[in-house]
Structures are given as structure tokens and as C-alpha cells.
Coordinates of C-alpha atoms in Angstrom, one line a residue:
Chain A
M190 CA 101.4 108.6 115.9
K191 CA 100.5 106.7 112.7
Y192 CA 104.1 106.4 111.5
H193 CA 105.6 105.8 114.9
I194 CA 104.5 102.3 115.8
A195 CA 107.2 99.7 116.1
D196 CA 107.2 97.2 113.2
E197 CA 106.6 93.8 114.8
R198 CA 108.8 92.1 112.3
W199 CA 111.8 93.2 114.5
G200 CA 110.5 90.7 117.0
I201 CA 112.3 87.9 115.1
W202 CA 115.6 89.6 115.9
G203 CA 114.7 89.8 119.6
S204 CA 114.6 93.5 119.7
E205 CA 113.4 95.0 122.9
G206 CA 112.5 98.7 122.7
Y207 CA 113.9 101.5 120.6
E208 CA 117.0 102.2 122.5
K209 CA 118.1 98.6 122.3
Y210 CA 117.2 98.5 118.6
L211 CA 119.4 101.5 117.9
L212 CA 122.2 99.9 119.7
N213 CA 121.9 96.7 117.7
F214 CA 120.9 97.8 114.3
A215 CA 121.7 101.4 113.6
F216 CA 125.1 103.0 113.7
E217 CA 127.0 106.1 113.0
A218 CA 129.9 105.7 110.6
K219 CA 133.5 106.7 111.5
F220 CA 135.0 108.4 108.5
H221 CA 138.5 109.9 108.5
P222 CA 138.9 113.7 107.8
S223 CA 139.8 113.1 104.1
V224 CA 136.4 111.7 103.3
P225 CA 134.5 114.6 101.7
D226 CA 131.9 116.4 103.9
K227 CA 129.2 115.8 101.3
I228 CA 129.7 112.0 101.5
V229 CA 129.7 112.1 105.3
E230 CA 126.5 114.1 105.2
N231 CA 125.0 111.7 102.7
Y232 CA 125.8 108.8 104.9
K233 CA 123.5 110.4 107.4
V234 CA 120.6 109.4 105.2
I235 CA 121.7 105.7 105.7
E236 CA 121.9 106.2 109.4
Y237 CA 118.4 107.7 109.6
L238 CA 117.1 104.9 107.4
M239 CA 118.4 102.4 109.8
A240 CA 117.0 104.4 112.8
F241 CA 113.5 104.6 111.3
A242 CA 113.4 101.0 110.0
Y243 CA 112.3 100.3 113.6
Y244 CA 108.9 101.6 112.5
Y245 CA 108.9 100.1 109.0
Y246 CA 111.1 97.1 108.5
P247 CA 111.7 97.5 104.7
L248 CA 113.5 100.8 105.4
Y249 CA 116.5 98.7 106.4
D250 CA 116.8 97.5 102.9
E251 CA 116.6 101.0 101.7
A252 CA 119.7 101.8 103.9
I253 CA 121.6 99.0 102.2
E254 CA 120.5 100.0 98.7
K255 CA 121.4 103.6 99.4
S256 CA 124.9 102.6 100.5
V257 CA 125.7 100.8 97.3
V258 CA 124.2 103.6 95.2
L259 CA 126.1 106.2 97.2
L260 CA 129.3 104.2 96.5
E261 CA 129.1 105.1 92.8
R262 CA 129.0 108.7 93.7
C263 CA 132.1 108.2 96.0
V264 CA 134.0 106.6 93.1
K265 CA 133.1 109.5 90.8
T266 CA 134.3 112.0 93.5
R267 CA 137.6 110.1 93.9
C268 CA 138.0 110.0 90.1
K269 CA 137.7 113.8 90.0
Q270 CA 140.2 114.1 92.8
L271 CA 142.6 111.9 90.8
S272 CA 141.9 114.0 87.6
I273 CA 140.3 111.0 85.9
S274 CA 137.8 112.1 83.4
L275 CA 134.2 110.9 84.0
S276 CA 133.6 110.7 80.3
H277 CA 135.4 109.3 77.3
S278 CA 135.2 109.7 73.6
V279 CA 133.4 107.0 71.6
S280 CA 133.2 106.4 67.9
L281 CA 129.8 106.6 66.3
K282 CA 128.7 104.5 63.4
N283 CA 129.2 107.4 61.0
G284 CA 132.8 107.7 62.2
A285 CA 132.2 110.8 64.3
Q286 CA 133.4 111.0 67.9
K287 CA 131.1 111.7 70.8
D288 CA 131.8 112.3 74.5
K289 CA 129.9 109.8 76.6
S290 CA 129.8 109.3 80.4
K291 CA 131.9 106.4 81.5
E292 CA 130.1 103.4 82.9
Y293 CA 130.5 102.7 86.6
N294 CA 132.4 99.5 85.8
R295 CA 135.0 101.6 83.9
L296 CA 135.2 104.3 86.5
I297 CA 136.1 101.6 89.1
N298 CA 138.8 100.2 86.8
D299 CA 140.2 103.6 86.1
C300 CA 140.4 104.8 89.7
T301 CA 141.8 101.5 91.1
A302 CA 144.4 101.4 88.3
A303 CA 145.6 104.9 89.4
E304 CA 146.0 103.5 93.0
P305 CA 146.6 99.8 92.6
K306 CA 148.2 99.2 95.9
K307 CA 145.0 99.9 97.8
M308 CA 143.8 96.6 96.4
I309 CA 140.1 97.6 96.5
Q310 CA 139.2 96.8 92.9
C311 CA 137.5 93.5 93.8
E312 CA 135.6 94.9 96.7
L313 CA 134.3 97.8 94.6
H314 CA 133.2 95.5 91.8
N315 CA 131.6 93.2 94.3
L316 CA 129.6 96.1 95.8
R317 CA 128.7 97.3 92.2
G318 CA 127.3 93.8 91.7
V319 CA 125.2 94.2 94.8
R320 CA 124.1 97.6 93.6
N321 CA 123.0 96.3 90.2
F322 CA 121.1 93.4 91.8
L323 CA 119.2 95.7 94.2
I324 CA 118.5 98.5 91.7
H325 CA 117.2 96.2 89.0
K326 CA 115.7 93.4 91.1
E327 CA 112.4 92.0 90.0
N328 CA 111.1 90.7 93.2
Y329 CA 110.1 92.5 96.4
S330 CA 111.9 90.5 99.1
Y331 CA 113.6 92.1 102.1
T332 CA 117.1 91.4 103.4
G333 CA 116.7 93.2 106.7
P334 CA 119.8 93.2 109.0
I335 CA 121.2 90.2 107.2
G336 CA 122.5 92.8 104.8
M337 CA 124.3 94.8 107.6
P338 CA 127.7 93.6 106.4
I339 CA 127.2 95.5 103.2
L340 CA 126.9 98.7 105.2
L341 CA 130.1 97.9 107.1
R342 CA 131.9 97.0 103.9
F343 CA 130.7 100.3 102.4
I344 CA 132.1 102.3 105.3
N345 CA 135.4 100.5 105.1
V346 CA 135.9 100.8 101.4
V347 CA 135.0 104.5 101.4
N348 CA 137.6 105.2 104.1
I349 CA 140.2 103.4 102.0
L350 CA 139.1 105.1 98.8
F351 CA 139.7 108.6 100.2
L352 CA 143.1 107.9 101.8
P353 CA 146.3 108.6 99.9
E354 CA 147.7 105.4 98.4
Q355 CA 150.9 105.6 100.4
S356 CA 148.9 105.8 103.6
V357 CA 147.1 102.6 102.8
V358 CA 150.4 100.9 102.0
L359 CA 151.8 102.1 105.3
M360 CA 148.7 100.7 107.1
K361 CA 149.0 97.3 105.4
K362 CA 152.7 97.1 106.4
E363 CA 151.8 98.1 110.0
V364 CA 149.2 95.3 110.2
E365 CA 151.7 92.8 108.7
K366 CA 154.4 93.8 111.2
L367 CA 152.0 93.4 114.1
Q368 CA 150.6 90.2 112.9
K369 CA 154.1 88.8 112.8
K370 CA 154.7 90.1 116.4
L371 CA 151.4 88.5 117.6
K372 CA 152.6 85.1 116.4
E373 CA 154.3 84.8 119.8
Y374 CA 150.8 85.0 121.3
A375 CA 149.4 82.1 119.3
N376 CA 148.8 78.7 120.8
C377 CA 149.2 79.8 124.4
G378 CA 146.7 80.8 127.1
L379 CA 145.7 84.4 127.0
V380 CA 143.7 86.5 129.4
L381 CA 142.0 89.8 128.5
N382 CA 141.9 92.2 131.4
R383 CA 139.3 94.9 130.7
Q384 CA 136.8 96.8 132.7
N385 CA 137.9 94.9 135.9
K386 CA 137.0 91.6 134.2
R387 CA 139.3 88.8 133.2
I388 CA 138.3 86.8 130.2
L389 CA 140.1 83.7 128.9
L390 CA 140.8 83.9 125.2
E391 CA 141.4 81.4 122.5
K392 CA 143.3 83.9 120.3
I393 CA 143.7 87.6 119.4
S394 CA 144.4 89.3 116.1
I395 CA 144.9 92.8 114.7
E396 CA 143.0 93.2 111.4
E397 CA 143.2 96.9 110.7
A398 CA 145.5 99.8 111.4
I399 CA 145.0 103.5 110.6
L400 CA 147.4 106.4 111.2
L401 CA 145.5 109.5 112.3
A402 CA 146.7 112.9 113.7
G403 CA 146.7 111.4 117.2
G404 CA 148.8 108.4 116.2
W405 CA 148.0 104.8 115.2
K406 CA 144.7 103.2 115.9
Y407 CA 144.0 99.5 115.5
S408 CA 141.1 97.0 115.6
L409 CA 141.9 94.3 118.1
I410 CA 139.8 91.1 117.8
C411 CA 139.6 88.9 120.9
S412 CA 138.0 85.5 120.7
P413 CA 136.9 84.2 124.1
I414 CA 136.7 80.6 124.8
F415 CA 133.4 78.9 125.8
L416 CA 132.7 75.3 126.8
D417 CA 129.0 74.9 126.1
I418 CA 129.5 74.7 122.4
E419 CA 126.9 72.0 121.9
E420 CA 124.2 74.0 123.7
K421 CA 125.1 77.2 121.9
I422 CA 124.7 75.5 118.5
K423 CA 121.4 74.0 119.7
N424 CA 120.0 77.3 120.7
H425 CA 121.7 79.4 117.9
N426 CA 123.2 81.5 120.6
Y427 CA 126.7 82.1 119.4
S428 CA 129.3 84.0 121.4
K429 CA 130.5 87.1 119.7
Q430 CA 134.1 88.1 119.2
I431 CA 135.1 91.2 121.2
E432 CA 136.1 93.8 118.7
L433 CA 138.0 96.8 120.2
E434 CA 139.2 100.0 118.7
I435 CA 142.6 100.6 120.4
S436 CA 145.5 103.1 120.5
G437 CA 148.7 103.4 122.4
L438 CA 149.6 99.8 121.7
S439 CA 152.6 98.2 123.3
I440 CA 153.6 94.6 122.8
D441 CA 156.1 93.0 125.3
D442 CA 157.2 89.4 125.7
N443 CA 154.4 88.5 128.1
S444 CA 151.7 91.1 127.8
I445 CA 150.1 93.6 125.4
T446 CA 148.8 96.9 126.7
C447 CA 146.7 99.5 125.0
L448 CA 143.9 102.0 125.4
D449 CA 140.2 101.4 124.5
C450 CA 139.4 104.3 122.2
D451 CA 135.7 104.2 123.2
T452 CA 136.2 104.4 127.0
G453 CA 139.8 105.6 127.4
E454 CA 140.4 102.8 129.8
Q455 CA 143.5 100.6 129.8
I456 CA 143.3 97.1 128.3
E457 CA 145.7 94.3 128.9
V458 CA 146.1 90.9 127.2
S459 CA 148.6 88.7 129.1
K460 CA 149.9 85.2 128.6
T461 CA 148.7 82.7 131.3
N462 CA 150.2 79.5 132.7
H463 CA 147.7 79.1 135.5
P464 CA 146.7 75.4 135.7
K465 CA 143.0 76.2 135.8
N466 CA 143.2 78.3 132.6
I467 CA 145.4 75.7 130.8
S468 CA 142.9 73.0 131.8
M469 CA 139.9 75.1 130.5
L470 CA 141.7 75.7 127.2
A471 CA 142.3 72.0 126.8
D472 CA 138.6 71.3 127.5
F473 CA 137.7 74.0 124.9
E474 CA 139.9 72.3 122.3
I475 CA 138.2 68.9 123.0
A476 CA 134.7 70.5 122.9
K477 CA 135.6 72.1 119.5
K478 CA 136.7 68.7 118.1
N479 CA 133.6 67.0 119.3
C480 CA 131.0 69.4 118.0
Chain B
M11 CA 115.2 111.2 121.0
K12 CA 118.3 111.7 118.8
Y13 CA 116.6 110.9 115.5
H14 CA 113.3 112.6 116.3
I15 CA 114.1 116.2 116.2
A16 CA 112.4 118.3 113.5
D17 CA 114.8 119.3 110.6
E18 CA 114.8 123.0 110.7
R19 CA 115.1 123.1 106.9
W20 CA 111.4 122.6 106.7
G21 CA 111.0 126.1 108.0
I22 CA 111.5 127.5 104.5
W23 CA 108.3 125.7 103.5
G24 CA 106.4 127.2 106.4
S25 CA 105.8 123.9 108.1
E26 CA 104.2 124.1 111.6
G27 CA 104.4 120.9 113.5
Y28 CA 104.3 117.3 112.5
E29 CA 100.6 116.9 111.9
K30 CA 100.6 119.9 109.5
Y31 CA 103.7 118.6 107.8
L32 CA 102.1 115.2 107.1
L33 CA 99.1 117.0 105.7
N34 CA 101.2 119.1 103.3
F35 CA 104.1 116.8 102.3
A36 CA 103.3 113.1 103.0
F37 CA 100.5 111.2 101.3
E38 CA 99.1 107.7 101.0
A39 CA 98.7 106.6 97.4
K40 CA 95.4 105.5 95.9
F41 CA 95.9 102.4 93.8
H42 CA 93.1 100.5 92.1
P43 CA 92.7 96.8 93.0
S44 CA 94.6 95.6 89.9
V45 CA 97.9 97.1 91.1
P46 CA 99.8 94.1 92.5
D47 CA 99.9 94.0 96.3
K48 CA 103.7 93.9 96.4
I49 CA 103.8 97.2 94.6
V50 CA 101.3 98.8 96.9
E51 CA 103.3 97.4 99.9
N52 CA 106.5 98.8 98.3
Y53 CA 104.9 102.2 98.0
K54 CA 104.6 102.2 101.7
V55 CA 108.4 102.7 101.8
I56 CA 107.9 106.0 99.9
E57 CA 105.2 107.0 102.2
Y58 CA 107.3 106.4 105.3
L59 CA 110.3 108.2 103.7
M60 CA 108.0 111.3 103.2
A61 CA 106.8 110.9 106.8
F62 CA 110.2 110.7 108.3
A63 CA 111.8 113.4 106.1
Y64 CA 110.3 115.7 108.8
Y65 CA 113.3 114.7 110.9
Y66 CA 115.9 114.6 108.1
Y67 CA 115.1 116.7 105.1
P68 CA 117.2 114.6 102.5
L69 CA 114.9 111.6 103.1
Y70 CA 112.4 113.5 100.9
D71 CA 114.8 113.0 98.0
E72 CA 115.1 109.4 98.9
A73 CA 111.3 109.1 98.5
I74 CA 111.5 110.6 95.0
E75 CA 114.4 108.4 94.0
K76 CA 112.7 105.3 95.4
S77 CA 109.6 106.0 93.2
V78 CA 111.5 106.2 90.0
V79 CA 113.5 103.1 90.9
L80 CA 110.3 101.2 91.9
L81 CA 108.8 102.2 88.5
E82 CA 111.3 99.9 86.7
R83 CA 110.1 97.0 88.9
C84 CA 106.5 97.9 88.0
V85 CA 107.3 97.8 84.3
K86 CA 109.0 94.4 84.7
T87 CA 105.9 93.1 86.6
R88 CA 103.6 94.4 83.8
C89 CA 105.8 92.8 81.1
K90 CA 105.5 89.5 82.9
Q91 CA 101.7 89.9 83.0
L92 CA 101.7 90.6 79.3
S93 CA 104.0 87.6 78.7
I94 CA 106.8 89.8 77.4
S95 CA 110.2 88.2 78.1
L96 CA 112.5 90.2 80.3
S97 CA 115.5 88.9 78.4
H98 CA 116.5 88.6 74.8
S99 CA 119.0 86.8 72.7
V100 CA 122.1 88.7 71.7
S101 CA 124.9 87.7 69.3
L102 CA 128.3 87.5 70.7
K103 CA 131.5 88.4 68.7
N104 CA 132.2 84.7 68.1
G105 CA 128.8 84.3 66.5
A106 CA 127.3 82.4 69.5
Q107 CA 123.9 83.5 71.0
K108 CA 123.5 84.5 74.6
D109 CA 120.5 85.4 76.7
K110 CA 120.8 88.9 78.2
S111 CA 118.4 90.9 80.4
K112 CA 116.6 93.6 78.4
E113 CA 117.5 97.1 79.3
Y114 CA 114.9 99.2 81.0
N115 CA 114.6 101.4 77.9
R116 CA 113.7 98.3 75.8
L117 CA 111.2 97.0 78.5
I118 CA 109.3 100.3 78.3
N119 CA 109.2 100.1 74.5
D120 CA 108.0 96.5 74.6
C121 CA 105.3 96.9 77.2
T122 CA 103.9 100.1 75.7
A123 CA 103.9 98.6 72.2
A124 CA 101.7 95.9 73.5
E125 CA 99.2 98.4 74.9
P126 CA 99.7 101.5 72.7
K127 CA 96.4 103.1 73.4
K128 CA 97.4 103.8 77.0
M129 CA 99.8 106.4 75.6
I130 CA 102.2 106.3 78.6
Q131 CA 105.4 105.6 76.6
C132 CA 106.6 109.2 76.8
E133 CA 105.8 109.5 80.5
L134 CA 107.6 106.2 81.3
H135 CA 110.7 107.3 79.4
N136 CA 110.6 110.7 81.0
L137 CA 110.5 109.1 84.5
R138 CA 113.3 106.7 83.4
G139 CA 115.3 109.8 82.6
V140 CA 114.7 111.1 86.1
R141 CA 115.7 107.7 87.5
N142 CA 119.0 107.7 85.6
F143 CA 119.8 111.2 86.6
L144 CA 119.1 110.6 90.3
I145 CA 120.9 107.2 90.4
H146 CA 124.0 108.3 88.6
K147 CA 124.1 111.9 89.8
E148 CA 127.5 113.3 90.8
N149 CA 126.5 116.0 93.1
Y150 CA 124.8 115.9 96.5
S151 CA 122.0 118.5 96.1
Y152 CA 118.5 118.1 97.5
T153 CA 115.3 118.6 95.6
G154 CA 113.0 118.5 98.6
P155 CA 109.2 118.8 98.0
I156 CA 109.9 120.6 94.7
G157 CA 110.2 117.0 93.4
M158 CA 106.7 116.1 94.7
P159 CA 105.2 116.1 91.2
I160 CA 107.4 113.1 90.4
L161 CA 105.7 111.2 93.1
L162 CA 102.3 112.1 91.8
R163 CA 103.2 111.2 88.3
F164 CA 104.6 107.9 89.6
I165 CA 101.2 107.0 91.2
N166 CA 99.3 108.0 88.1
V167 CA 101.4 106.1 85.7
V168 CA 101.4 103.0 87.8
N169 CA 97.6 103.1 88.0
I170 CA 97.4 103.3 84.2
L171 CA 100.1 100.6 83.7
F172 CA 98.1 98.0 85.6
L173 CA 94.7 98.7 84.1
P174 CA 93.5 96.7 81.0
E175 CA 94.1 98.7 77.9
Q176 CA 90.4 98.8 77.0
S177 CA 89.6 100.3 80.4
V178 CA 92.1 103.2 79.8
V179 CA 90.5 103.8 76.4
L180 CA 87.0 103.8 78.0
M181 CA 88.3 106.3 80.6
K182 CA 89.8 108.6 78.0
K183 CA 86.5 108.6 76.0
E184 CA 84.6 109.4 79.2
V185 CA 86.8 112.4 79.9
E186 CA 86.5 113.6 76.3
K187 CA 82.7 113.3 76.5
L188 CA 82.5 115.2 79.8
Q189 CA 85.0 117.9 78.6
K190 CA 82.6 118.4 75.6
K191 CA 79.6 118.7 77.9
L192 CA 81.5 121.1 80.2
K193 CA 82.1 123.5 77.3
E194 CA 78.6 124.9 78.1
Y195 CA 80.1 125.9 81.5
A196 CA 83.0 127.8 79.9
N197 CA 83.0 131.6 79.8
C198 CA 80.2 132.1 82.3
G199 CA 80.0 132.8 86.0
L200 CA 80.2 129.7 88.2
V201 CA 79.6 129.2 91.9
L202 CA 80.9 126.2 93.8
N203 CA 78.6 125.2 96.6
R204 CA 80.5 123.0 99.0
Q205 CA 80.6 122.5 102.8
N206 CA 78.0 125.4 103.2
K207 CA 80.4 127.8 101.4
R208 CA 79.9 129.5 98.1
I209 CA 83.0 130.2 96.0
L210 CA 83.1 132.1 92.8
L211 CA 85.0 130.2 90.1
E212 CA 86.8 131.2 87.0
K213 CA 86.5 127.8 85.4
I214 CA 86.1 124.1 86.1
S215 CA 87.4 121.0 84.4
I216 CA 87.4 117.2 84.6
E217 CA 90.9 115.8 84.0
E218 CA 90.6 112.1 84.9
A219 CA 87.9 109.5 85.1
I220 CA 88.1 105.9 86.4
L221 CA 85.5 103.2 86.4
L222 CA 85.6 101.2 89.6
A223 CA 83.3 98.6 91.1
G224 CA 81.2 101.4 92.7
G225 CA 80.8 103.3 89.4
W226 CA 82.7 106.2 87.8
K227 CA 84.9 108.5 89.8
Y228 CA 86.3 111.8 88.4
S229 CA 88.8 114.4 89.4
L230 CA 87.1 117.8 89.3
I231 CA 89.3 120.8 89.2
C232 CA 87.8 124.2 90.3
S233 CA 89.7 127.4 89.8
P234 CA 88.5 130.1 92.2
I235 CA 88.9 133.8 91.2
F236 CA 90.9 136.2 93.3
L237 CA 91.3 139.9 92.9
D238 CA 94.6 140.6 94.7
I239 CA 96.8 139.1 92.0
E240 CA 99.5 141.7 92.3
E241 CA 99.8 141.2 96.0
K242 CA 99.9 137.4 95.7
I243 CA 102.7 137.6 93.1
K244 CA 104.6 140.0 95.4
N245 CA 104.3 137.6 98.4
H246 CA 104.6 134.4 96.5
N247 CA 101.3 133.4 98.0
Y248 CA 99.4 131.7 95.1
S249 CA 95.9 130.5 95.4
K250 CA 95.5 126.8 94.9
Q251 CA 93.1 125.1 92.6
I252 CA 90.5 123.0 94.4
E253 CA 91.0 119.4 93.3
L254 CA 88.1 117.1 94.2
E255 CA 87.6 113.4 93.8
I256 CA 83.9 113.0 92.9
S257 CA 81.3 110.4 92.1
G258 CA 77.6 110.4 91.2
L259 CA 78.1 113.1 88.6
S260 CA 75.1 114.7 87.0
I261 CA 75.3 117.6 84.5
D262 CA 72.2 119.6 83.8
D263 CA 71.7 122.8 81.8
N264 CA 72.4 125.1 84.7
S265 CA 74.1 123.1 87.4
I266 CA 76.4 120.2 88.1
T267 CA 75.9 118.0 91.1
C268 CA 78.1 115.2 92.5
L269 CA 79.4 113.7 95.7
D270 CA 82.8 114.5 97.3
C271 CA 84.4 111.0 97.7
D272 CA 86.4 112.1 100.7
T273 CA 83.5 113.4 102.8
G274 CA 80.5 111.9 101.1
E275 CA 78.9 115.4 101.0
Q276 CA 77.0 116.8 98.0
I277 CA 78.8 119.4 95.8
E278 CA 77.1 121.7 93.4
V279 CA 78.5 124.0 90.7
S280 CA 75.9 126.3 89.3
K281 CA 75.9 129.0 86.7
T282 CA 75.4 132.5 88.1
N283 CA 73.9 135.7 86.7
H284 CA 74.0 137.7 89.9
P285 CA 75.2 141.2 89.1
K286 CA 77.7 141.2 92.0
N287 CA 79.3 137.9 90.7
I288 CA 79.4 139.1 87.1
S289 CA 81.1 142.3 88.2
M290 CA 83.7 140.4 90.3
L291 CA 84.5 138.2 87.3
A292 CA 85.0 141.3 85.1
D293 CA 87.3 142.7 87.7
F294 CA 89.2 139.4 87.8
E295 CA 89.7 139.5 84.0
I296 CA 91.0 143.1 84.2
A297 CA 93.4 142.2 87.1
K298 CA 94.7 139.2 85.1
K299 CA 95.4 141.4 82.1
N300 CA 97.2 144.0 84.2
C301 CA 99.5 141.7 86.1

């Protein structure tokens, strides 16, 4: 069908077939239950734009533009929830007063001032800047999936925007607490045991925490070691961090156990003193220094 | 496939299958050669959005929003062509001067002041109003194909924007001349002879004319008569006007001949005195008065 032919521009991203494309470039968002239904529904537009960009590459840019435009609507919705007026009184030249819609800039300032501990003012203004650039841009260039981080930032900031402030504070404290605990796991050999595979890690970290009805969930970032750094740089083939959504976290002296939220399987990260591992870690440190 | 299931909301529009949907709700634009390639390419986004809205209804609204956002970029491109600066000097509170991007409002005023005879200032400001409403809207409602006229107006105004002013004046004069000529065809029985079918008309009109490399092209609007007005109103089943893109126009005392640009076939509209036709026209006038 005319509108259902794969856009060959995806070839530069090494896409192979639609299913693989969806896996790499389109994604559903995870929103917590306090994000209003209308916003979750509107995000679907973004998801469909990503899905159909397979047939017309510039639709990916539409997805990005849509997210930063939608964010303004999210800020307005949050302002309403916080009883912040969307308009203000301005003085006219003749001295009379007139009700005028607040500018987006002002709405961000007002809603972040009401919930300062969320610390999302900079992020919202930054994404407002992206919005203004995209909406008013003069040229016709395409960003493609290079702009994907904008979409991820949109999802993150919307999730924070619609949480109660005290929940965000609680989450920040939880992350700080865990980061302190994980200091014991820095500068030592670590092995990730997952899906019957053992992977030697350089380091691990916990970046986010959220308290849902089912208990705490965390994002666990594992950085595997690799020895062929030079070759990877030459071929632009960089190893990815392993990002896991986990629950049921337990941190002991020598090992961390948790559940992978996607598969339900148990994950373990344990300290290692095995001479082979220690030697590989040493080689990795040398390879890093030499590259 | 997950993203390729027809959105059942199209059912309210009586859509039957994808091919019929495309025919009714998605369309390629016809732009003349002076419309910059980048704009023609960007319109493709709108076309794809219409095409894929079959799978997710709200994408139709994205198409409409995209058109009014793209129009700002078109105005900027035209300003550049006319050597109108996109920025202006503003005085700061401390007396210093600063270069600032002109607002869209101002850009419309500047570019239409440079080519006033095109008479598109109101239309551009009106579509700017639609843009502002859609970009800043607080709710999450959908317009669907009710907003289709916005897309048609976008295509028309972009075509005028990128023509030389004298061409637009010439076109307006051509339409006026033909409308004068067609006065002889008002208030008399007319028969449209097309594709071996004869259709009795209430009236005809020529609304647009454009001079291309191949000569003049016109839009010919034919309004067929129908006698079941009351039933049509009851069932919301309104007869459509027949809108034809024609060339090779020749207007004689008793008949108009031209070519259908889409099919290349000859079309004829001729005056009729046949008693049956005259009687049907009289019945139509009575039916109109009674409804």
C-alpha cells in the first residue's frame, strides 16, 4: 500500500524489519496512576507517531515536537490541580485592568514555586526552550531518533509533575540512602547474575526510585566491562549499559538481590574475588587509560 | 500488527475499509512549482498523518495542527524571499538596542504589506488564530475531519503566498471576467454532460483560476438539483457539489466546453429548454422554498 513502504532512511540506523524497528525506536510510556487519563491518552499520539515513522522518517520529529507541545498542556493541568490561575490581571495603557492568559514561562514558574522540592523548574524550562525552537524553527531539518532523549525526559518529568511533592522528596531520600549503601560496592569486582548468565561489571548504580502500591521500584544501572575498547571506538560499536527496572531490593554485605520487573526473574549482583575476574578488571582499567 | 488496527471511531463517518478511507479523508496537495521543495516535502508529513489516522483517530488532529504550524514557517520563507528581515531592533529599559525575532503576527503584517493585492492578510491571521488555539489549548478534545477545511485553506493560502503578486492579480481578473461571462448562464436550465452522464444543474460557477506553463486552469463548481430535500435533511445525507479542475475552457452562447484535468475527458455544460428539465427545475425551486 502506498503509505506502507519502509522509509529507506532508517537504513542508516541499521534497522532490520518492522518488529525490530519498533523494539529500537518506538516505546510505550510508563505513567503512574496519578497522571491524568487524558495525558496518558494523548501520549498515545506520540507512540503512534514513532510507530509510523518507519514509513515516513520525518514523523519521528513530529513525535518529539508533540511531546514538548503536550508538556505545556500538562503544566496547565497541574496548575489547575494546584489551584493556580491560568490567567492574570494586566494593566492596560489607559489604566484599566484586563485578564490575560499567563505565558507558558510564567506557568512553569508558578507551578514549580508551589512545589519547589520537586526541583523540575530547570528541566521544564529547558524543554520549553526545545518546544519554542521546534515550533518556530525556520528550517526543515530532521532530528530523527537523535531526539529520542527528549521523549524520555518528557515521560520522566510528566511523572514527577503529577506526583505529590512529598512523594518526590521521599523518592529522592530513598535514592540518596541507597546510593550511600552502594558505596560499599564501588571499586570492587562485581558479577551480575541474570537469566542464567554471569556478566562482569565495572560498577552499578541506582538512579531512580518510585513508591507504588506494590512497594518500591528502582532503576538499576549495570555497566559491564569490555576489553576491546579500541576496536569499539573504531567501529562506533559501543556497549550499552544494562538498565533494569527492579523491585524487592535487598542489599547485604556481599550481594544484592532483587526481581526484574519485566520478567519477574531474580537478579543477583555479588562481589567477586576470583583471580580471573580481578585480572580482567585490571586489564579493563589499563585499556580505559590507553584509549 | 499492534499499530495497524482500524480505529473504530471512523465508523461514525461511515468509512468502509482503508482504500475508501484514503479516498474520503486523506489527500495529496497540489502545489505550483514556485512553492519551495522543502515545504512540499513537509506537507508530506500532513498527508501521512491523514493516512495513518485510520489507525488512530487523533492523528487527524495532528495533521490539522501541523498545517497551521507549518504555515508560520511558510510565512518566514516568503519573508526571506521578499528580503523582509525576520528580526527587528527593540529598545531595552536601559536604552540599549537589541535584535529580537519578530512575532508571527508582525511577520504576517510585513509580508502581506509587501504584496497587498494578494489579499491574504485576513486568511493568514485567521489561521494564525487557529494555530495559537491548537498549540496552547488546555483540553484534549478531537476535531477529526470536521477540521478538514483548515487543511484545504492551508493549501490554498500557501499556493497564493508563493506566487508573484502580479500573477495573483491576473488570476483574480481572470475569475472576475469569467464570472461576468457566466452571468448569461444564471437562471436558466443547465445540463452537465460528463462521463456519458447528463446531470441537471441548478447553477455553475468558477471560483479559482491559475495560469500554469500549460495554460489556464480553473475550478468549476456545478450544483446539481435534487428533489428529495426534506428526506436528505432528515437523514443528514446532503448532495455534494461537483468540483472539477478544468482546462481548455471555451464559453459560447449556448454551451461551455472544457477538459477535466483529472481524466483528460471532455466536459460540456449546455443550456436546456427541454420541458421535462424545465419542469424539474421548477419543482426544485418549490422544494427549496418549502424546506
